[in-house]
XYZ file of N, CA, C and O in Angstrom:
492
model
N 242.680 183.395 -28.558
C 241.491 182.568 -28.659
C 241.363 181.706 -27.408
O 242.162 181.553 -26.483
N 240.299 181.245 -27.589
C 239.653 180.103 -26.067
C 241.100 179.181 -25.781
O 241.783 178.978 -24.777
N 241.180 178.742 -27.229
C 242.376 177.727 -27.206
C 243.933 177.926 -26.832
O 244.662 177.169 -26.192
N 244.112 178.690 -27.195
C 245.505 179.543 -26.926
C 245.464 179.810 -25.629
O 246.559 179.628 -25.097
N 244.290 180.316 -24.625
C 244.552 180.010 -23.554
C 244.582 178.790 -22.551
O 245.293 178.612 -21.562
N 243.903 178.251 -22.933
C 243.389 176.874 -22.451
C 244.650 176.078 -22.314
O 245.017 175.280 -21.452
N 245.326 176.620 -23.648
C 246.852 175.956 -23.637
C 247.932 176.369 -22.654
O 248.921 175.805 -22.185
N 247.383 177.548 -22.518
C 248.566 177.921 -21.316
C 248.316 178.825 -19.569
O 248.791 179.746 -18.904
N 246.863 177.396 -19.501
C 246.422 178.483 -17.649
C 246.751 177.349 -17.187
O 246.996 176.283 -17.751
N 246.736 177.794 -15.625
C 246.436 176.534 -14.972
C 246.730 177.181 -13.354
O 247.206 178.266 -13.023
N 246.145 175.823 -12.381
C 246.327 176.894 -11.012
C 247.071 175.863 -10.168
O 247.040 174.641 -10.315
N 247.822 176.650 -9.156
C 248.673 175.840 -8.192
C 247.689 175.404 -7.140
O 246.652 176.068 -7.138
N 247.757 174.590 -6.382
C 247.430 174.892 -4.957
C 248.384 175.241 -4.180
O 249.557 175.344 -4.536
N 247.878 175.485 -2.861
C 248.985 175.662 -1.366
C 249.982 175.026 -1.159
O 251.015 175.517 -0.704
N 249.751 173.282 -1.604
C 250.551 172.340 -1.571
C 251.880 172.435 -2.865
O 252.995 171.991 -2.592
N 251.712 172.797 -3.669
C 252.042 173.110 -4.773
C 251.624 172.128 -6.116
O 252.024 172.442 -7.237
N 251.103 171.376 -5.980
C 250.188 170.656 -7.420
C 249.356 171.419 -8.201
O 248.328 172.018 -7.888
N 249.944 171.322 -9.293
C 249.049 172.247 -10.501
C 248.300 171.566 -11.713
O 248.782 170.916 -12.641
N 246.969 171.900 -11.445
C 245.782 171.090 -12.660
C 245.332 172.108 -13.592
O 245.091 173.276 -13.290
N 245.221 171.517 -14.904
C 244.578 172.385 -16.224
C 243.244 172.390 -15.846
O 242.524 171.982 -14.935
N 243.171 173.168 -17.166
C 241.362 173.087 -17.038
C 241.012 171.959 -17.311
O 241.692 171.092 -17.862
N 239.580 171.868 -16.827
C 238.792 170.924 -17.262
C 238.342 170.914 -18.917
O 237.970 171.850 -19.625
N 238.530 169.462 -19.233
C 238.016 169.226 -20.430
C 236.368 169.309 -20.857
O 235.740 168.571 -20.098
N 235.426 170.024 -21.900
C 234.464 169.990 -21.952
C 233.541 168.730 -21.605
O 232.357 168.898 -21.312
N 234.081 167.564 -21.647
C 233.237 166.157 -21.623
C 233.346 165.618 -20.310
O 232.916 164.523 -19.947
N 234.155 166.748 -19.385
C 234.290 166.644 -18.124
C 233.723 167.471 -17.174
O 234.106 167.560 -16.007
N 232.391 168.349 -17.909
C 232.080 169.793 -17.718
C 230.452 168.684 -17.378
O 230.082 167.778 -18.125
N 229.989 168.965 -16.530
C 228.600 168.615 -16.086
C 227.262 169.359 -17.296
O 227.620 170.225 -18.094
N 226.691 169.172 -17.281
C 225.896 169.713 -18.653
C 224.727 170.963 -18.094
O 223.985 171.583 -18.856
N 224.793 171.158 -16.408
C 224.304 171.984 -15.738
C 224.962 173.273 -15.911
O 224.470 174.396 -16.025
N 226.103 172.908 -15.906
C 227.827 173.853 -15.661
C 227.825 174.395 -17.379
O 228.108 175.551 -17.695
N 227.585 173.699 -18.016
C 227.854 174.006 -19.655
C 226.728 175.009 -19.821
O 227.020 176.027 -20.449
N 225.307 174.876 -19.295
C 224.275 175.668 -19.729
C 224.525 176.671 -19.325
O 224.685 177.659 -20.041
N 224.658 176.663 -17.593
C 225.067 177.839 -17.132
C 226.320 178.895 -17.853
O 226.286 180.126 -17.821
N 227.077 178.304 -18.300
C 228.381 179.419 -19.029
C 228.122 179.717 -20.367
O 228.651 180.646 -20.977
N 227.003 178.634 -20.997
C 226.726 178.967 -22.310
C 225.834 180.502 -22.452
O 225.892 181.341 -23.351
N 225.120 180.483 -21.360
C 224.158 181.628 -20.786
C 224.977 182.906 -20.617
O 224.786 183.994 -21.159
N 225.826 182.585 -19.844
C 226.529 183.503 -19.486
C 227.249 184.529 -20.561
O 226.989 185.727 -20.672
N 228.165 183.818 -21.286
C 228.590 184.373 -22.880
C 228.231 185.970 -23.551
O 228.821 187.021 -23.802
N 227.006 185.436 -23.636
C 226.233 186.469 -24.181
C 225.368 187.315 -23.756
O 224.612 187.953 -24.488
N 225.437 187.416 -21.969
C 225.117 188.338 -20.761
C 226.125 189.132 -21.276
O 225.878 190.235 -21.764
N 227.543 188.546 -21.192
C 229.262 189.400 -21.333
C 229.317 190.139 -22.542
O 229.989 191.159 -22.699
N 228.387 189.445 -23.637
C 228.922 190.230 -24.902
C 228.189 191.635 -24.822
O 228.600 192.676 -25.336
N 226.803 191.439 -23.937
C 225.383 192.436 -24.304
C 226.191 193.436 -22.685
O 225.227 193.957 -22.124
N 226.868 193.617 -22.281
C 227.145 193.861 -21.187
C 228.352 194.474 -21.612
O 228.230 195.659 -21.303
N 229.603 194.274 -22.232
C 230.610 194.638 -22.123
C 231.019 195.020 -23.808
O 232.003 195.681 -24.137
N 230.239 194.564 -24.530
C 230.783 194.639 -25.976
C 231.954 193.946 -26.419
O 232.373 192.953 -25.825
N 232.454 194.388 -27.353
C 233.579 193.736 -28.183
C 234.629 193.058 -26.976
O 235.741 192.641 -27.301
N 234.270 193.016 -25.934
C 235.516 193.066 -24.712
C 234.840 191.862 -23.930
O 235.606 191.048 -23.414
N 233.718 191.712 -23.820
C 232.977 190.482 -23.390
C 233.194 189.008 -24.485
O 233.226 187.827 -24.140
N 233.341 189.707 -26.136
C 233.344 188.731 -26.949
C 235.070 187.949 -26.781
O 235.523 187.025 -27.455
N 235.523 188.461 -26.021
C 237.000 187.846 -25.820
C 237.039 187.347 -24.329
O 238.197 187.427 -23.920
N 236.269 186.911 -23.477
C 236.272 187.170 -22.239
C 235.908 184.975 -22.705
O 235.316 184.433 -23.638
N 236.452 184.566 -21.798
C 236.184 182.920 -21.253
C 236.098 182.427 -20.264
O 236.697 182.918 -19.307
N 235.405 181.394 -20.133
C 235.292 180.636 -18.644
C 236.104 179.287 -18.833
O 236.130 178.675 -19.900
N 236.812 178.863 -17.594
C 237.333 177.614 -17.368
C 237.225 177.217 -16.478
O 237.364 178.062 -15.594
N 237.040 176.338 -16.161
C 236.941 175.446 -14.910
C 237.710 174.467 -14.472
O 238.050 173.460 -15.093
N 237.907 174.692 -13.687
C 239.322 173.723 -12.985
C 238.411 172.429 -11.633
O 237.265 172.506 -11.190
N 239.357 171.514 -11.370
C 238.784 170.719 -10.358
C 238.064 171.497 -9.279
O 237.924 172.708 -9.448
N 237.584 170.907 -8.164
C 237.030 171.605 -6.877
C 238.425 170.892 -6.129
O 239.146 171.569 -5.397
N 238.691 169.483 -6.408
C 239.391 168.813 -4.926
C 240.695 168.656 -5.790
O 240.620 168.600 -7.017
N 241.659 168.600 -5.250
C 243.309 168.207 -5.288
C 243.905 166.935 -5.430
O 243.002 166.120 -5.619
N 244.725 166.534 -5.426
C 245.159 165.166 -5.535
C 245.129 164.247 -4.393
O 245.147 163.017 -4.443
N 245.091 164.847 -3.567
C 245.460 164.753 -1.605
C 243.534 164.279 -1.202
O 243.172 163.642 -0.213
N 242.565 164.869 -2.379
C 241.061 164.819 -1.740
C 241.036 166.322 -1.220
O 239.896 166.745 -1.417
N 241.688 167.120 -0.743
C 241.652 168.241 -0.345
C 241.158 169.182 -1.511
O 241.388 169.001 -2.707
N 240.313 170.400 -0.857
C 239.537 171.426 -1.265
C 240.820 172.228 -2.176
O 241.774 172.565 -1.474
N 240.893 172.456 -3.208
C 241.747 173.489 -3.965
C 241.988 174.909 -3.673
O 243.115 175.261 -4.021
N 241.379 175.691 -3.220
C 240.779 176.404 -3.068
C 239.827 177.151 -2.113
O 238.999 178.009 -2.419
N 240.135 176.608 -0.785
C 238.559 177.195 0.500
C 239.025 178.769 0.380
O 240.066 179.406 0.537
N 237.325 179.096 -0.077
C 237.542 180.540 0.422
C 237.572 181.050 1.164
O 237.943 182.220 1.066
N 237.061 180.299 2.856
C 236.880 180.669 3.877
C 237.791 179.892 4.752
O 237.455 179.896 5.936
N 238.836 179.244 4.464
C 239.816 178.860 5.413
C 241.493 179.346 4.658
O 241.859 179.732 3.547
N 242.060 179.104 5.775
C 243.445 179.886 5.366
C 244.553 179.090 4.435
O 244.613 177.892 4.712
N 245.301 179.457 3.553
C 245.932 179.168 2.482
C 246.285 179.981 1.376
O 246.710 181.110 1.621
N 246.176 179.578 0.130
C 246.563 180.623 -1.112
C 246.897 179.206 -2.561
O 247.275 178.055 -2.781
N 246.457 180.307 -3.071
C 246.609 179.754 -4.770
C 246.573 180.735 -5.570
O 246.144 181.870 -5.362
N 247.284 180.051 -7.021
C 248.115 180.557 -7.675
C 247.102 180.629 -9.474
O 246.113 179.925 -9.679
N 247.500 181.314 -10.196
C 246.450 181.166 -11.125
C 247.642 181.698 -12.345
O 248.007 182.856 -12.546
N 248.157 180.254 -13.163
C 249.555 180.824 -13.679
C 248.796 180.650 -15.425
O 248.255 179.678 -15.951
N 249.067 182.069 -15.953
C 248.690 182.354 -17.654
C 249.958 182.613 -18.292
O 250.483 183.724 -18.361
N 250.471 181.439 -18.798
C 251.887 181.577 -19.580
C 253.213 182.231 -18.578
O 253.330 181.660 -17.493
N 253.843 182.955 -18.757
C 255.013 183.182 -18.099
C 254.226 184.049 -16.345
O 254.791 184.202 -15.263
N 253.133 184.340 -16.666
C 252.795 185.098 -15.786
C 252.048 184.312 -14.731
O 251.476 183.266 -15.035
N 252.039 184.862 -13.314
C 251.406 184.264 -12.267
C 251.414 184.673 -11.390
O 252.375 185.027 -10.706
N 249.618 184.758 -11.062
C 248.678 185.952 -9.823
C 248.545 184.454 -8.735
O 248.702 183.261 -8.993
N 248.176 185.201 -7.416
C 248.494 184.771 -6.199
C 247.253 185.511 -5.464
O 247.157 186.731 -5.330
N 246.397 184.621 -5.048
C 245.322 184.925 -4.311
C 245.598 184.007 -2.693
O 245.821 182.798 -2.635
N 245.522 184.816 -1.656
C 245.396 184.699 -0.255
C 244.370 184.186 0.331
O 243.253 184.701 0.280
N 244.665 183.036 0.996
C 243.034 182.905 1.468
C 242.886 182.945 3.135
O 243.920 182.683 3.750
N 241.408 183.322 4.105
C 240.588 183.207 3.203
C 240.293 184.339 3.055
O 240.673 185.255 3.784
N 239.100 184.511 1.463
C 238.991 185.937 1.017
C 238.007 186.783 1.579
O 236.788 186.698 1.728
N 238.979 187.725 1.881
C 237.757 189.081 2.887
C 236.872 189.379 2.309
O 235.939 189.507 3.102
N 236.466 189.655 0.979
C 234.790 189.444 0.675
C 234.214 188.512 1.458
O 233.382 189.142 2.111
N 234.159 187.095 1.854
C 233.541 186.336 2.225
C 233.354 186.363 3.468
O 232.263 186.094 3.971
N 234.714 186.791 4.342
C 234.641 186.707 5.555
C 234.208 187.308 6.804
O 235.157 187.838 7.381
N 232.995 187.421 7.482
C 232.932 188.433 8.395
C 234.000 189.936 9.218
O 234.945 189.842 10.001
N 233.662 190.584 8.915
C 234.120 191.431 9.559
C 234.751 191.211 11.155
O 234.042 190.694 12.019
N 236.247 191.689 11.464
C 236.317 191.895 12.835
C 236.032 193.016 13.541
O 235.709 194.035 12.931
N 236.095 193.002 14.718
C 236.385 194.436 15.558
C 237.586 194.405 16.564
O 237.628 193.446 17.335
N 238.232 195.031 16.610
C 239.542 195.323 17.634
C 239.484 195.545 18.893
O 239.012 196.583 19.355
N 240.007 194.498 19.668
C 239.337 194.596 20.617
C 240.113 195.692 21.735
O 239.837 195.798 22.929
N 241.056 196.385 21.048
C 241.677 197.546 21.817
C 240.867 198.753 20.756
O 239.662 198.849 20.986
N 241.228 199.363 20.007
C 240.618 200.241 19.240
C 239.567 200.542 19.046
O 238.998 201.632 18.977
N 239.239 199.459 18.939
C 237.755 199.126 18.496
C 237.276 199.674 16.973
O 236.121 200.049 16.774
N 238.542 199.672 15.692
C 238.093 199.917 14.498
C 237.583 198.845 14.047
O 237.743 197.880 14.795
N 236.924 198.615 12.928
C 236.476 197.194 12.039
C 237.386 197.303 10.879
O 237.763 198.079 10.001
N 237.586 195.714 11.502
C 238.401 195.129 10.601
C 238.150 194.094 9.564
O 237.095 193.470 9.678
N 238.982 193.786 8.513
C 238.533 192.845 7.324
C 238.725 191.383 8.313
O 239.596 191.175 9.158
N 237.680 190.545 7.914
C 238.067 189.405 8.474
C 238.982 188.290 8.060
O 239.272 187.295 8.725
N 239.384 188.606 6.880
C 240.731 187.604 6.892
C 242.211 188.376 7.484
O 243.202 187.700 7.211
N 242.424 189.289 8.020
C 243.265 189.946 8.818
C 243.255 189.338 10.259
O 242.282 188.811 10.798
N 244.323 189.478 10.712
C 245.319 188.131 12.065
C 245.553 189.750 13.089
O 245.287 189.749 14.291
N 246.023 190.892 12.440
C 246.226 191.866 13.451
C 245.580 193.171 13.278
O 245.240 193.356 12.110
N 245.248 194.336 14.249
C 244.528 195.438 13.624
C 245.797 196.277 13.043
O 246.852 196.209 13.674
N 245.724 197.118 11.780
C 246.583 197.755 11.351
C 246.952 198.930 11.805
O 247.918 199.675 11.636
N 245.385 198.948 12.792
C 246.320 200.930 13.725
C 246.914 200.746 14.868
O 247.847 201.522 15.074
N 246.649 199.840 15.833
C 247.173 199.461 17.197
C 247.968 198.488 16.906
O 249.027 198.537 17.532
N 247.821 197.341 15.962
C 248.798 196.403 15.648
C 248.455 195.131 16.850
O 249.371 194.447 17.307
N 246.972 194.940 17.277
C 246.515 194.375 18.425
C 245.760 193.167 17.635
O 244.840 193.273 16.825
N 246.499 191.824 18.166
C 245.851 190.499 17.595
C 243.966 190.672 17.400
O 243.175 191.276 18.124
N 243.796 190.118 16.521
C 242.442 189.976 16.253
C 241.458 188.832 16.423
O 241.636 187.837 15.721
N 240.504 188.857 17.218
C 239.847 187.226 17.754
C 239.560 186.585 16.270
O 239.094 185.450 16.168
């Protein structure tokens, strides 16, 4: 259930400080409509598999004032569900422009530092 998880997520940052979710009365009422909406996009969309599916929301900023999370600058966080815990890299190559190599000249993901066929730093 919602609750059973709620009881046991939570995410690291880079730094290593880890915050729960946000409490509903801490949820903006923009943020509430929007996920209330959402719900039942997931149920009409995915079926019996959407009706188990939840949203949580965690801070934006850290204890430090720092961003939790930039998707477009470099770091990583952690997203821990009971004994278990996923590890996201940042920043994330969906977001990030594409490189090109400037020996090879293949295209590359833009959160990548070297090209993977020449092994030639990346601007």
């Amino acid at each position: 259930s919602e609750m059973d998880i709620r009881s046991i997520i939570s995410i690291r940052d880079y730094w290593g400080s880890q915050y729960l979710p946000l409490a509903k009365d801490k949820i903006s009422p923009d943020a509430q409509n929007f996920l209330s909406v959402m719900k039942p996009v997931l149920v009409n969309v995915l079926g019996p598999m959407g009706k188990n599916m939840h949203f949580f929301l965690f801070p934006a900023k850290g204890v430090r004032g720092q961003c939790i999370a930039d998707a477009k600058s470099e770091g990583a966080f952690w997203v821990r569900l009971g004994e278990r815990e996923f590890k996201w890299r940042l920043p994330l190559g969906a977001l990030s422009p594409h490189k090109i190599c400037p020996i090879c000249k293949e295209r590359c993901s833009g959160n990548w530092r070297f090209c993977p066929w020449c092994g030639a730093e990346l601007p």
